[in-house]
């Protein structure tokens, strides 16, 4: 598929520049969330866990270190190739489109760090939710950790330049047509690069409606990585537990 015809997530997430820009993400915070989720979900020691949209697999590797049988799945083939270097008997990675159910069933499915809402068609988001639901074991639970749209829109930084590894990333952000859009422009390796991230501005009531229409049961909602109460205007995250 030619680069310009690819969906934004299929091209941008699969470039090395994506990982350069976001290399300083707070992984201690990520581990805190995973620890708290593992405790909340009360997973047995050998539970089968799916890390959906796993990128290069850093969180899958951490989950596996806690003793779980983990599969990491992502559409980005280059990221999965990198993740596969860390495979072992209870840690595996595969290229997978999240709109499709998995062949196996899982005791827990984690979709972390706003890895949802990438699609331009509303039905693709519903399809993803259904695929997650259909990939759960009988007593399995799923987690979507999404941005809190209300707070993000209220605090949107319109323009900034981030310099990472000698590359000046020019970033602009806007809320438009129901999407939060981030345009990223930079020069690297003798070329001009331009990418966009487009994430559907889904609020709790949007998820609730999708779940209600598809017989998915929303168990709990949290507002941060310490799993505290969700407040629409104040919470940093929108974390939903469902089955």
JSON list of C-alpha atoms in Angstrom, two decimals:
[
{"chain": "A", "resi": 1, "resn": "UNK", "atom": "CA", "xyz": [0.00, 0.00, 0.00]},
{"chain": "A", "resi": 2, "resn": "UNK", "atom": "CA", "xyz": [1.57, 3.36, -0.96]},
{"chain": "A", "resi": 3, "resn": "UNK", "atom": "CA", "xyz": [2.54, 5.50, 2.05]},
{"chain": "A", "resi": 4, "resn": "UNK", "atom": "CA", "xyz": [0.16, 8.34, 1.17]},
{"chain": "A", "resi": 5, "resn": "UNK", "atom": "CA", "xyz": [-2.79, 5.93, 0.91]},
{"chain": "A", "resi": 6, "resn": "UNK", "atom": "CA", "xyz": [-2.19, 4.29, 4.26]},
{"chain": "A", "resi": 7, "resn": "UNK", "atom": "CA", "xyz": [-4.28, 5.23, 7.28]},
{"chain": "A", "resi": 8, "resn": "UNK", "atom": "CA", "xyz": [-2.33, 7.64, 9.48]},
{"chain": "A", "resi": 9, "resn": "UNK", "atom": "CA", "xyz": [-1.76, 5.10, 12.24]},
{"chain": "A", "resi": 10, "resn": "UNK", "atom": "CA", "xyz": [-0.46, 2.48, 9.79]},
{"chain": "A", "resi": 11, "resn": "UNK", "atom": "CA", "xyz": [2.29, 4.78, 8.54]},
{"chain": "A", "resi": 12, "resn": "UNK", "atom": "CA", "xyz": [3.19, 7.03, 11.50]},
{"chain": "A", "resi": 13, "resn": "UNK", "atom": "CA", "xyz": [3.33, 4.33, 14.20]},
{"chain": "A", "resi": 14, "resn": "UNK", "atom": "CA", "xyz": [5.56, 2.21, 11.98]},
{"chain": "A", "resi": 15, "resn": "UNK", "atom": "CA", "xyz": [8.28, 4.84, 11.52]},
{"chain": "A", "resi": 16, "resn": "UNK", "atom": "CA", "xyz": [11.36, 5.11, 13.79]},
{"chain": "A", "resi": 17, "resn": "UNK", "atom": "CA", "xyz": [10.54, 8.82, 14.25]},
{"chain": "A", "resi": 18, "resn": "UNK", "atom": "CA", "xyz": [7.37, 8.00, 16.20]},
{"chain": "A", "resi": 19, "resn": "UNK", "atom": "CA", "xyz": [9.50, 6.18, 18.79]},
{"chain": "A", "resi": 20, "resn": "UNK", "atom": "CA", "xyz": [12.03, 9.03, 18.81]},
{"chain": "A", "resi": 21, "resn": "UNK", "atom": "CA", "xyz": [9.39, 11.67, 19.54]},
{"chain": "A", "resi": 22, "resn": "UNK", "atom": "CA", "xyz": [7.84, 9.68, 22.38]},
{"chain": "A", "resi": 23, "resn": "UNK", "atom": "CA", "xyz": [11.00, 8.11, 23.82]},
{"chain": "A", "resi": 24, "resn": "UNK", "atom": "CA", "xyz": [10.67, 9.99, 27.13]},
{"chain": "A", "resi": 25, "resn": "UNK", "atom": "CA", "xyz": [7.21, 8.75, 28.01]},
{"chain": "A", "resi": 26, "resn": "UNK", "atom": "CA", "xyz": [6.90, 8.01, 31.71]},
{"chain": "A", "resi": 27, "resn": "UNK", "atom": "CA", "xyz": [7.25, 4.24, 32.00]},
{"chain": "A", "resi": 28, "resn": "UNK", "atom": "CA", "xyz": [7.22, 4.32, 35.79]},
{"chain": "A", "resi": 29, "resn": "UNK", "atom": "CA", "xyz": [3.71, 5.76, 35.52]},
{"chain": "A", "resi": 30, "resn": "UNK", "atom": "CA", "xyz": [2.85, 2.99, 33.06]},
{"chain": "A", "resi": 31, "resn": "UNK", "atom": "CA", "xyz": [4.10, 0.33, 35.45]},
{"chain": "A", "resi": 32, "resn": "UNK", "atom": "CA", "xyz": [2.08, 1.90, 38.26]},
{"chain": "A", "resi": 33, "resn": "UNK", "atom": "CA", "xyz": [-1.05, 1.56, 36.13]},
{"chain": "A", "resi": 34, "resn": "UNK", "atom": "CA", "xyz": [-0.26, -2.07, 35.24]},
{"chain": "A", "resi": 35, "resn": "UNK", "atom": "CA", "xyz": [0.45, -2.94, 38.90]},
{"chain": "A", "resi": 36, "resn": "UNK", "atom": "CA", "xyz": [-2.83, -1.35, 40.00]},
{"chain": "A", "resi": 37, "resn": "UNK", "atom": "CA", "xyz": [-4.80, -3.03, 37.22]},
{"chain": "A", "resi": 38, "resn": "UNK", "atom": "CA", "xyz": [-3.29, -6.44, 37.98]},
{"chain": "A", "resi": 39, "resn": "UNK", "atom": "CA", "xyz": [-4.32, -5.99, 41.63]},
{"chain": "A", "resi": 40, "resn": "UNK", "atom": "CA", "xyz": [-7.81, -4.75, 40.73]},
{"chain": "A", "resi": 41, "resn": "UNK", "atom": "CA", "xyz": [-8.43, -7.50, 38.16]},
{"chain": "A", "resi": 42, "resn": "UNK", "atom": "CA", "xyz": [-7.20, -10.11, 40.67]},
{"chain": "A", "resi": 43, "resn": "UNK", "atom": "CA", "xyz": [-5.56, -12.14, 37.93]},
{"chain": "A", "resi": 44, "resn": "UNK", "atom": "CA", "xyz": [-4.36, -15.64, 38.69]},
{"chain": "A", "resi": 45, "resn": "UNK", "atom": "CA", "xyz": [-0.61, -16.19, 38.36]},
{"chain": "A", "resi": 46, "resn": "UNK", "atom": "CA", "xyz": [-0.84, -17.85, 34.95]},
{"chain": "A", "resi": 47, "resn": "UNK", "atom": "CA", "xyz": [-3.61, -15.69, 33.52]},
{"chain": "A", "resi": 48, "resn": "UNK", "atom": "CA", "xyz": [-3.60, -15.14, 29.76]},
{"chain": "A", "resi": 49, "resn": "UNK", "atom": "CA", "xyz": [-3.30, -11.42, 29.05]},
{"chain": "A", "resi": 50, "resn": "UNK", "atom": "CA", "xyz": [-3.57, -9.56, 25.74]},
{"chain": "A", "resi": 51, "resn": "UNK", "atom": "CA", "xyz": [-1.77, -6.23, 25.39]},
{"chain": "A", "resi": 52, "resn": "UNK", "atom": "CA", "xyz": [-3.69, -4.74, 22.46]},
{"chain": "A", "resi": 53, "resn": "UNK", "atom": "CA", "xyz": [-1.84, -2.06, 20.48]},
{"chain": "A", "resi": 54, "resn": "UNK", "atom": "CA", "xyz": [1.38, -3.02, 22.23]},
{"chain": "A", "resi": 55, "resn": "UNK", "atom": "CA", "xyz": [3.88, -1.06, 20.12]},
{"chain": "A", "resi": 56, "resn": "UNK", "atom": "CA", "xyz": [7.39, -2.39, 20.74]},
{"chain": "A", "resi": 57, "resn": "UNK", "atom": "CA", "xyz": [6.10, -4.43, 23.66]},
{"chain": "A", "resi": 58, "resn": "UNK", "atom": "CA", "xyz": [7.53, -2.65, 26.69]},
{"chain": "A", "resi": 59, "resn": "UNK", "atom": "CA", "xyz": [4.31, -3.07, 28.70]},
{"chain": "A", "resi": 60, "resn": "UNK", "atom": "CA", "xyz": [3.85, -6.66, 27.51]},
{"chain": "A", "resi": 61, "resn": "UNK", "atom": "CA", "xyz": [7.37, -7.43, 28.76]},
{"chain": "A", "resi": 62, "resn": "UNK", "atom": "CA", "xyz": [6.54, -5.89, 32.14]},
{"chain": "A", "resi": 63, "resn": "UNK", "atom": "CA", "xyz": [3.26, -7.83, 32.39]},
{"chain": "A", "resi": 64, "resn": "UNK", "atom": "CA", "xyz": [5.15, -11.01, 31.55]},
{"chain": "A", "resi": 65, "resn": "UNK", "atom": "CA", "xyz": [7.68, -10.24, 34.32]},
{"chain": "A", "resi": 66, "resn": "UNK", "atom": "CA", "xyz": [4.75, -10.33, 36.78]},
{"chain": "A", "resi": 67, "resn": "UNK", "atom": "CA", "xyz": [4.16, -13.96, 35.79]},
{"chain": "A", "resi": 68, "resn": "UNK", "atom": "CA", "xyz": [1.39, -13.70, 33.22]},
{"chain": "A", "resi": 69, "resn": "UNK", "atom": "CA", "xyz": [1.16, -15.49, 29.88]},
{"chain": "A", "resi": 70, "resn": "UNK", "atom": "CA", "xyz": [1.15, -12.46, 27.57]},
{"chain": "A", "resi": 71, "resn": "UNK", "atom": "CA", "xyz": [0.43, -11.82, 23.91]},
{"chain": "A", "resi": 72, "resn": "UNK", "atom": "CA", "xyz": [1.21, -8.39, 22.50]},
{"chain": "A", "resi": 73, "resn": "UNK", "atom": "CA", "xyz": [-0.63, -7.41, 19.31]},
{"chain": "A", "resi": 74, "resn": "UNK", "atom": "CA", "xyz": [-0.14, -4.38, 17.09]},
{"chain": "A", "resi": 75, "resn": "UNK", "atom": "CA", "xyz": [-0.70, -3.36, 13.47]},
{"chain": "A", "resi": 76, "resn": "UNK", "atom": "CA", "xyz": [2.82, -1.88, 13.14]},
{"chain": "A", "resi": 77, "resn": "UNK", "atom": "CA", "xyz": [4.97, -4.65, 11.65]},
{"chain": "A", "resi": 78, "resn": "UNK", "atom": "CA", "xyz": [8.28, -2.91, 12.42]},
{"chain": "A", "resi": 79, "resn": "UNK", "atom": "CA", "xyz": [7.32, -2.53, 16.08]},
{"chain": "A", "resi": 80, "resn": "UNK", "atom": "CA", "xyz": [6.30, -6.19, 16.31]},
{"chain": "A", "resi": 81, "resn": "UNK", "atom": "CA", "xyz": [9.57, -7.27, 14.68]},
{"chain": "A", "resi": 82, "resn": "UNK", "atom": "CA", "xyz": [11.41, -5.37, 17.42]},
{"chain": "A", "resi": 83, "resn": "UNK", "atom": "CA", "xyz": [9.16, -6.79, 20.16]},
{"chain": "A", "resi": 84, "resn": "UNK", "atom": "CA", "xyz": [9.70, -10.36, 18.95]},
{"chain": "A", "resi": 85, "resn": "UNK", "atom": "CA", "xyz": [13.34, -10.14, 20.08]},
{"chain": "A", "resi": 86, "resn": "UNK", "atom": "CA", "xyz": [12.01, -10.39, 23.65]},
{"chain": "A", "resi": 87, "resn": "UNK", "atom": "CA", "xyz": [9.76, -13.43, 23.12]},
{"chain": "A", "resi": 88, "resn": "UNK", "atom": "CA", "xyz": [9.90, -16.41, 25.46]},
{"chain": "A", "resi": 89, "resn": "UNK", "atom": "CA", "xyz": [7.67, -19.38, 26.33]},
{"chain": "A", "resi": 90, "resn": "UNK", "atom": "CA", "xyz": [5.03, -17.12, 27.91]},
{"chain": "A", "resi": 91, "resn": "UNK", "atom": "CA", "xyz": [5.50, -13.94, 25.87]},
{"chain": "A", "resi": 92, "resn": "UNK", "atom": "CA", "xyz": [4.54, -13.72, 22.21]},
{"chain": "A", "resi": 93, "resn": "UNK", "atom": "CA", "xyz": [3.89, -10.93, 19.72]},
{"chain": "A", "resi": 94, "resn": "UNK", "atom": "CA", "xyz": [1.82, -10.78, 16.54]},
{"chain": "A", "resi": 95, "resn": "UNK", "atom": "CA", "xyz": [0.77, -8.30, 13.88]},
{"chain": "A", "resi": 96, "resn": "UNK", "atom": "CA", "xyz": [-2.97, -7.84, 14.31]},
{"chain": "A", "resi": 97, "resn": "UNK", "atom": "CA", "xyz": [-5.73, -5.39, 13.38]},
{"chain": "A", "resi": 98, "resn": "UNK", "atom": "CA", "xyz": [-7.66, -4.55, 16.54]},
{"chain": "A", "resi": 99, "resn": "UNK", "atom": "CA", "xyz": [-10.94, -4.53, 14.62]},
{"chain": "A", "resi": 100, "resn": "UNK", "atom": "CA", "xyz": [-10.68, -8.33, 14.34]},
{"chain": "A", "resi": 101, "resn": "UNK", "atom": "CA", "xyz": [-11.28, -10.71, 17.29]},
{"chain": "A", "resi": 102, "resn": "UNK", "atom": "CA", "xyz": [-8.32, -12.80, 18.40]},
{"chain": "A", "resi": 103, "resn": "UNK", "atom": "CA", "xyz": [-8.31, -16.54, 17.76]},
{"chain": "A", "resi": 104, "resn": "UNK", "atom": "CA", "xyz": [-7.71, -17.25, 21.44]},
{"chain": "A", "resi": 105, "resn": "UNK", "atom": "CA", "xyz": [-9.62, -16.09, 24.51]},
{"chain": "A", "resi": 106, "resn": "UNK", "atom": "CA", "xyz": [-8.00, -14.00, 27.25]},
{"chain": "A", "resi": 107, "resn": "UNK", "atom": "CA", "xyz": [-8.55, -13.51, 30.98]},
{"chain": "A", "resi": 108, "resn": "UNK", "atom": "CA", "xyz": [-7.63, -9.84, 30.62]},
{"chain": "A", "resi": 109, "resn": "UNK", "atom": "CA", "xyz": [-7.31, -7.53, 27.62]},
{"chain": "A", "resi": 110, "resn": "UNK", "atom": "CA", "xyz": [-5.52, -4.21, 28.14]},
{"chain": "A", "resi": 111, "resn": "UNK", "atom": "CA", "xyz": [-5.78, -1.36, 25.64]},
{"chain": "A", "resi": 112, "resn": "UNK", "atom": "CA", "xyz": [-3.57, 1.28, 27.23]},
{"chain": "A", "resi": 113, "resn": "UNK", "atom": "CA", "xyz": [-2.47, 4.88, 26.72]},
{"chain": "A", "resi": 114, "resn": "UNK", "atom": "CA", "xyz": [-5.16, 6.12, 24.30]},
{"chain": "A", "resi": 115, "resn": "UNK", "atom": "CA", "xyz": [-4.77, 3.33, 21.73]},
{"chain": "A", "resi": 116, "resn": "UNK", "atom": "CA", "xyz": [-8.42, 3.55, 20.66]},
{"chain": "A", "resi": 117, "resn": "UNK", "atom": "CA", "xyz": [-10.46, 5.86, 18.44]},
{"chain": "A", "resi": 118, "resn": "UNK", "atom": "CA", "xyz": [-7.97, 5.99, 15.55]},
{"chain": "A", "resi": 119, "resn": "UNK", "atom": "CA", "xyz": [-10.50, 5.24, 12.83]},
{"chain": "A", "resi": 120, "resn": "UNK", "atom": "CA", "xyz": [-12.35, 7.76, 10.70]},
{"chain": "A", "resi": 121, "resn": "UNK", "atom": "CA", "xyz": [-15.48, 5.57, 10.55]},
{"chain": "A", "resi": 122, "resn": "UNK", "atom": "CA", "xyz": [-17.56, 5.32, 13.71]},
{"chain": "A", "resi": 123, "resn": "UNK", "atom": "CA", "xyz": [-18.41, 1.67, 13.00]},
{"chain": "A", "resi": 124, "resn": "UNK", "atom": "CA", "xyz": [-14.70, 0.76, 13.14]},
{"chain": "A", "resi": 125, "resn": "UNK", "atom": "CA", "xyz": [-14.54, 1.91, 16.76]},
{"chain": "A", "resi": 126, "resn": "UNK", "atom": "CA", "xyz": [-17.64, -0.16, 17.56]},
{"chain": "A", "resi": 127, "resn": "UNK", "atom": "CA", "xyz": [-16.09, -3.09, 15.68]},
{"chain": "A", "resi": 128, "resn": "UNK", "atom": "CA", "xyz": [-12.95, -2.79, 17.83]},
{"chain": "A", "resi": 129, "resn": "UNK", "atom": "CA", "xyz": [-14.98, -2.75, 21.04]},
{"chain": "A", "resi": 130, "resn": "UNK", "atom": "CA", "xyz": [-16.89, -5.85, 19.93]},
{"chain": "A", "resi": 131, "resn": "UNK", "atom": "CA", "xyz": [-13.66, -7.60, 18.92]},
{"chain": "A", "resi": 132, "resn": "UNK", "atom": "CA", "xyz": [-12.22, -6.96, 22.39]},
{"chain": "A", "resi": 133, "resn": "UNK", "atom": "CA", "xyz": [-15.40, -8.24, 24.02]},
{"chain": "A", "resi": 134, "resn": "UNK", "atom": "CA", "xyz": [-15.45, -11.35, 21.82]},
{"chain": "A", "resi": 135, "resn": "UNK", "atom": "CA", "xyz": [-11.83, -12.16, 22.68]},
{"chain": "A", "resi": 136, "resn": "UNK", "atom": "CA", "xyz": [-12.49, -12.42, 26.44]},
{"chain": "A", "resi": 137, "resn": "UNK", "atom": "CA", "xyz": [-12.73, -15.71, 28.27]},
{"chain": "A", "resi": 138, "resn": "UNK", "atom": "CA", "xyz": [-15.92, -16.47, 30.22]},
{"chain": "A", "resi": 139, "resn": "UNK", "atom": "CA", "xyz": [-14.77, -14.56, 33.30]},
{"chain": "A", "resi": 140, "resn": "UNK", "atom": "CA", "xyz": [-12.37, -12.24, 31.50]},
{"chain": "A", "resi": 141, "resn": "UNK", "atom": "CA", "xyz": [-12.25, -8.46, 31.92]},
{"chain": "A", "resi": 142, "resn": "UNK", "atom": "CA", "xyz": [-11.11, -5.76, 29.51]},
{"chain": "A", "resi": 143, "resn": "UNK", "atom": "CA", "xyz": [-9.58, -2.36, 30.16]},
{"chain": "A", "resi": 144, "resn": "UNK", "atom": "CA", "xyz": [-9.54, 0.70, 27.91]},
{"chain": "A", "resi": 145, "resn": "UNK", "atom": "CA", "xyz": [-7.33, 3.51, 29.16]},
{"chain": "A", "resi": 146, "resn": "UNK", "atom": "CA", "xyz": [-8.32, 6.59, 27.14]},
{"chain": "A", "resi": 147, "resn": "UNK", "atom": "CA", "xyz": [-7.68, 10.31, 27.41]},
{"chain": "A", "resi": 148, "resn": "UNK", "atom": "CA", "xyz": [-10.21, 12.42, 29.29]},
{"chain": "A", "resi": 149, "resn": "UNK", "atom": "CA", "xyz": [-11.43, 14.39, 26.28]},
{"chain": "A", "resi": 150, "resn": "UNK", "atom": "CA", "xyz": [-12.96, 17.26, 28.29]},
{"chain": "A", "resi": 151, "resn": "UNK", "atom": "CA", "xyz": [-9.67, 18.03, 30.05]},
{"chain": "A", "resi": 152, "resn": "UNK", "atom": "CA", "xyz": [-7.56, 17.52, 26.91]},
{"chain": "A", "resi": 153, "resn": "UNK", "atom": "CA", "xyz": [-9.65, 19.99, 24.89]},
{"chain": "A", "resi": 154, "resn": "UNK", "atom": "CA", "xyz": [-9.62, 22.53, 27.72]},
{"chain": "A", "resi": 155, "resn": "UNK", "atom": "CA", "xyz": [-5.82, 22.33, 27.92]},
{"chain": "A", "resi": 156, "resn": "UNK", "atom": "CA", "xyz": [-4.87, 21.86, 24.26]},
{"chain": "A", "resi": 157, "resn": "UNK", "atom": "CA", "xyz": [-1.45, 23.38, 23.47]},
{"chain": "A", "resi": 158, "resn": "UNK", "atom": "CA", "xyz": [-1.94, 24.81, 19.98]},
{"chain": "A", "resi": 159, "resn": "UNK", "atom": "CA", "xyz": [1.74, 24.90, 18.96]},
{"chain": "A", "resi": 160, "resn": "UNK", "atom": "CA", "xyz": [5.07, 23.71, 20.29]},
{"chain": "A", "resi": 161, "resn": "UNK", "atom": "CA", "xyz": [8.49, 22.53, 19.15]},
{"chain": "A", "resi": 162, "resn": "UNK", "atom": "CA", "xyz": [10.04, 19.46, 20.78]},
{"chain": "A", "resi": 163, "resn": "UNK", "atom": "CA", "xyz": [13.69, 18.72, 20.06]},
{"chain": "A", "resi": 164, "resn": "UNK", "atom": "CA", "xyz": [14.62, 15.06, 20.49]},
{"chain": "A", "resi": 165, "resn": "UNK", "atom": "CA", "xyz": [17.88, 13.49, 19.31]},
{"chain": "A", "resi": 166, "resn": "UNK", "atom": "CA", "xyz": [18.65, 16.58, 17.24]},
{"chain": "A", "resi": 167, "resn": "UNK", "atom": "CA", "xyz": [15.28, 16.55, 15.42]},
{"chain": "A", "resi": 168, "resn": "UNK", "atom": "CA", "xyz": [12.98, 19.58, 15.81]},
{"chain": "A", "resi": 169, "resn": "UNK", "atom": "CA", "xyz": [9.42, 18.25, 15.86]},
{"chain": "A", "resi": 170, "resn": "UNK", "atom": "CA", "xyz": [6.98, 21.07, 15.06]},
{"chain": "A", "resi": 171, "resn": "UNK", "atom": "CA", "xyz": [3.66, 20.09, 16.62]},
{"chain": "A", "resi": 172, "resn": "UNK", "atom": "CA", "xyz": [0.26, 21.75, 16.22]},
{"chain": "A", "resi": 173, "resn": "UNK", "atom": "CA", "xyz": [-2.95, 20.58, 17.88]},
{"chain": "A", "resi": 174, "resn": "UNK", "atom": "CA", "xyz": [-6.61, 21.30, 17.27]},
{"chain": "A", "resi": 175, "resn": "UNK", "atom": "CA", "xyz": [-10.09, 19.97, 17.96]},
{"chain": "A", "resi": 176, "resn": "UNK", "atom": "CA", "xyz": [-11.99, 19.63, 14.71]},
{"chain": "A", "resi": 177, "resn": "UNK", "atom": "CA", "xyz": [-15.00, 17.63, 13.45]},
{"chain": "A", "resi": 178, "resn": "UNK", "atom": "CA", "xyz": [-15.10, 15.49, 16.58]},
{"chain": "A", "resi": 179, "resn": "UNK", "atom": "CA", "xyz": [-11.41, 14.58, 16.43]},
{"chain": "A", "resi": 180, "resn": "UNK", "atom": "CA", "xyz": [-8.37, 15.74, 18.35]},
{"chain": "A", "resi": 181, "resn": "UNK", "atom": "CA", "xyz": [-5.75, 16.25, 15.67]},
{"chain": "A", "resi": 182, "resn": "UNK", "atom": "CA", "xyz": [-2.02, 16.58, 16.14]},
{"chain": "A", "resi": 183, "resn": "UNK", "atom": "CA", "xyz": [0.08, 17.56, 13.08]},
{"chain": "A", "resi": 184, "resn": "UNK", "atom": "CA", "xyz": [3.77, 16.75, 13.29]},
{"chain": "A", "resi": 185, "resn": "UNK", "atom": "CA", "xyz": [6.34, 18.21, 10.85]},
{"chain": "A", "resi": 186, "resn": "UNK", "atom": "CA", "xyz": [10.12, 17.75, 10.95]},
{"chain": "A", "resi": 187, "resn": "UNK", "atom": "CA", "xyz": [13.25, 17.44, 8.84]},
{"chain": "A", "resi": 188, "resn": "UNK", "atom": "CA", "xyz": [15.30, 14.26, 9.22]},
{"chain": "A", "resi": 189, "resn": "UNK", "atom": "CA", "xyz": [17.64, 12.22, 7.05]},
{"chain": "A", "resi": 190, "resn": "UNK", "atom": "CA", "xyz": [17.63, 14.89, 4.36]},
{"chain": "A", "resi": 191, "resn": "UNK", "atom": "CA", "xyz": [13.84, 14.86, 3.97]},
{"chain": "A", "resi": 192, "resn": "UNK", "atom": "CA", "xyz": [10.78, 16.79, 5.10]},
{"chain": "A", "resi": 193, "resn": "UNK", "atom": "CA", "xyz": [8.35, 14.57, 7.02]},
{"chain": "A", "resi": 194, "resn": "UNK", "atom": "CA", "xyz": [4.71, 15.33, 7.79]},
{"chain": "A", "resi": 195, "resn": "UNK", "atom": "CA", "xyz": [2.38, 13.14, 9.84]},
{"chain": "A", "resi": 196, "resn": "UNK", "atom": "CA", "xyz": [-0.95, 13.57, 11.63]},
{"chain": "A", "resi": 197, "resn": "UNK", "atom": "CA", "xyz": [-2.49, 11.83, 14.61]},
{"chain": "A", "resi": 198, "resn": "UNK", "atom": "CA", "xyz": [-6.30, 11.81, 14.57]},
{"chain": "A", "resi": 199, "resn": "UNK", "atom": "CA", "xyz": [-8.09, 10.44, 17.60]},
{"chain": "A", "resi": 200, "resn": "UNK", "atom": "CA", "xyz": [-11.87, 10.48, 17.97]},
{"chain": "A", "resi": 201, "resn": "UNK", "atom": "CA", "xyz": [-12.89, 12.68, 20.90]},
{"chain": "A", "resi": 202, "resn": "UNK", "atom": "CA", "xyz": [-14.86, 9.94, 22.65]},
{"chain": "A", "resi": 203, "resn": "UNK", "atom": "CA", "xyz": [-16.39, 10.84, 26.00]},
{"chain": "A", "resi": 204, "resn": "UNK", "atom": "CA", "xyz": [-17.61, 8.45, 28.68]},
{"chain": "A", "resi": 205, "resn": "UNK", "atom": "CA", "xyz": [-21.19, 8.74, 27.39]},
{"chain": "A", "resi": 206, "resn": "UNK", "atom": "CA", "xyz": [-20.01, 7.73, 23.88]},
{"chain": "A", "resi": 207, "resn": "UNK", "atom": "CA", "xyz": [-18.39, 4.58, 25.26]},
{"chain": "A", "resi": 208, "resn": "UNK", "atom": "CA", "xyz": [-21.46, 3.88, 27.39]},
{"chain": "A", "resi": 209, "resn": "UNK", "atom": "CA", "xyz": [-23.70, 4.11, 24.34]},
{"chain": "A", "resi": 210, "resn": "UNK", "atom": "CA", "xyz": [-21.46, 1.80, 22.29]},
{"chain": "A", "resi": 211, "resn": "UNK", "atom": "CA", "xyz": [-21.37, -0.71, 25.13]},
{"chain": "A", "resi": 212, "resn": "UNK", "atom": "CA", "xyz": [-25.12, -0.60, 25.78]},
{"chain": "A", "resi": 213, "resn": "UNK", "atom": "CA", "xyz": [-25.89, -1.17, 22.10]},
{"chain": "A", "resi": 214, "resn": "UNK", "atom": "CA", "xyz": [-23.63, -4.24, 22.00]},
{"chain": "A", "resi": 215, "resn": "UNK", "atom": "CA", "xyz": [-24.48, -5.95, 25.30]},
{"chain": "A", "resi": 216, "resn": "UNK", "atom": "CA", "xyz": [-21.15, -5.04, 26.84]},
{"chain": "A", "resi": 217, "resn": "UNK", "atom": "CA", "xyz": [-21.22, -4.47, 30.60]},
{"chain": "A", "resi": 218, "resn": "UNK", "atom": "CA", "xyz": [-19.30, -1.49, 31.99]},
{"chain": "A", "resi": 219, "resn": "UNK", "atom": "CA", "xyz": [-18.18, -2.49, 35.48]},
{"chain": "A", "resi": 220, "resn": "UNK", "atom": "CA", "xyz": [-16.09, 0.43, 36.67]},
{"chain": "A", "resi": 221, "resn": "UNK", "atom": "CA", "xyz": [-14.68, 3.81, 35.63]},
{"chain": "A", "resi": 222, "resn": "UNK", "atom": "CA", "xyz": [-11.53, 5.44, 37.00]},
{"chain": "A", "resi": 223, "resn": "UNK", "atom": "CA", "xyz": [-9.90, 8.82, 36.42]},
{"chain": "A", "resi": 224, "resn": "UNK", "atom": "CA", "xyz": [-6.17, 8.21, 36.86]},
{"chain": "A", "resi": 225, "resn": "UNK", "atom": "CA", "xyz": [-3.44, 5.57, 37.09]},
{"chain": "A", "resi": 226, "resn": "UNK", "atom": "CA", "xyz": [-3.99, 5.22, 40.85]},
{"chain": "A", "resi": 227, "resn": "UNK", "atom": "CA", "xyz": [-7.54, 4.12, 39.96]},
{"chain": "A", "resi": 228, "resn": "UNK", "atom": "CA", "xyz": [-9.25, 7.01, 41.70]},
{"chain": "A", "resi": 229, "resn": "UNK", "atom": "CA", "xyz": [-12.75, 8.29, 40.93]},
{"chain": "A", "resi": 230, "resn": "UNK", "atom": "CA", "xyz": [-13.43, 9.79, 37.49]},
{"chain": "A", "resi": 231, "resn": "UNK", "atom": "CA", "xyz": [-14.34, 13.49, 37.33]},
{"chain": "A", "resi": 232, "resn": "UNK", "atom": "CA", "xyz": [-15.36, 14.80, 33.91]},
{"chain": "A", "resi": 233, "resn": "UNK", "atom": "CA", "xyz": [-13.53, 18.14, 34.10]},
{"chain": "A", "resi": 234, "resn": "UNK", "atom": "CA", "xyz": [-10.59, 17.24, 36.31]},
{"chain": "A", "resi": 235, "resn": "UNK", "atom": "CA", "xyz": [-9.43, 13.65, 35.77]},
{"chain": "A", "resi": 236, "resn": "UNK", "atom": "CA", "xyz": [-6.30, 12.98, 33.73]},
{"chain": "A", "resi": 237, "resn": "UNK", "atom": "CA", "xyz": [-7.59, 9.74, 32.23]},
{"chain": "A", "resi": 238, "resn": "UNK", "atom": "CA", "xyz": [-10.76, 7.81, 31.41]},
{"chain": "A", "resi": 239, "resn": "UNK", "atom": "CA", "xyz": [-10.14, 4.21, 32.43]},
{"chain": "A", "resi": 240, "resn": "UNK", "atom": "CA", "xyz": [-12.99, 1.75, 31.84]},
{"chain": "A", "resi": 241, "resn": "UNK", "atom": "CA", "xyz": [-13.28, -1.86, 33.01]},
{"chain": "A", "resi": 242, "resn": "UNK", "atom": "CA", "xyz": [-15.83, -3.95, 31.14]},
{"chain": "A", "resi": 243, "resn": "UNK", "atom": "CA", "xyz": [-16.89, -7.45, 30.20]}
]
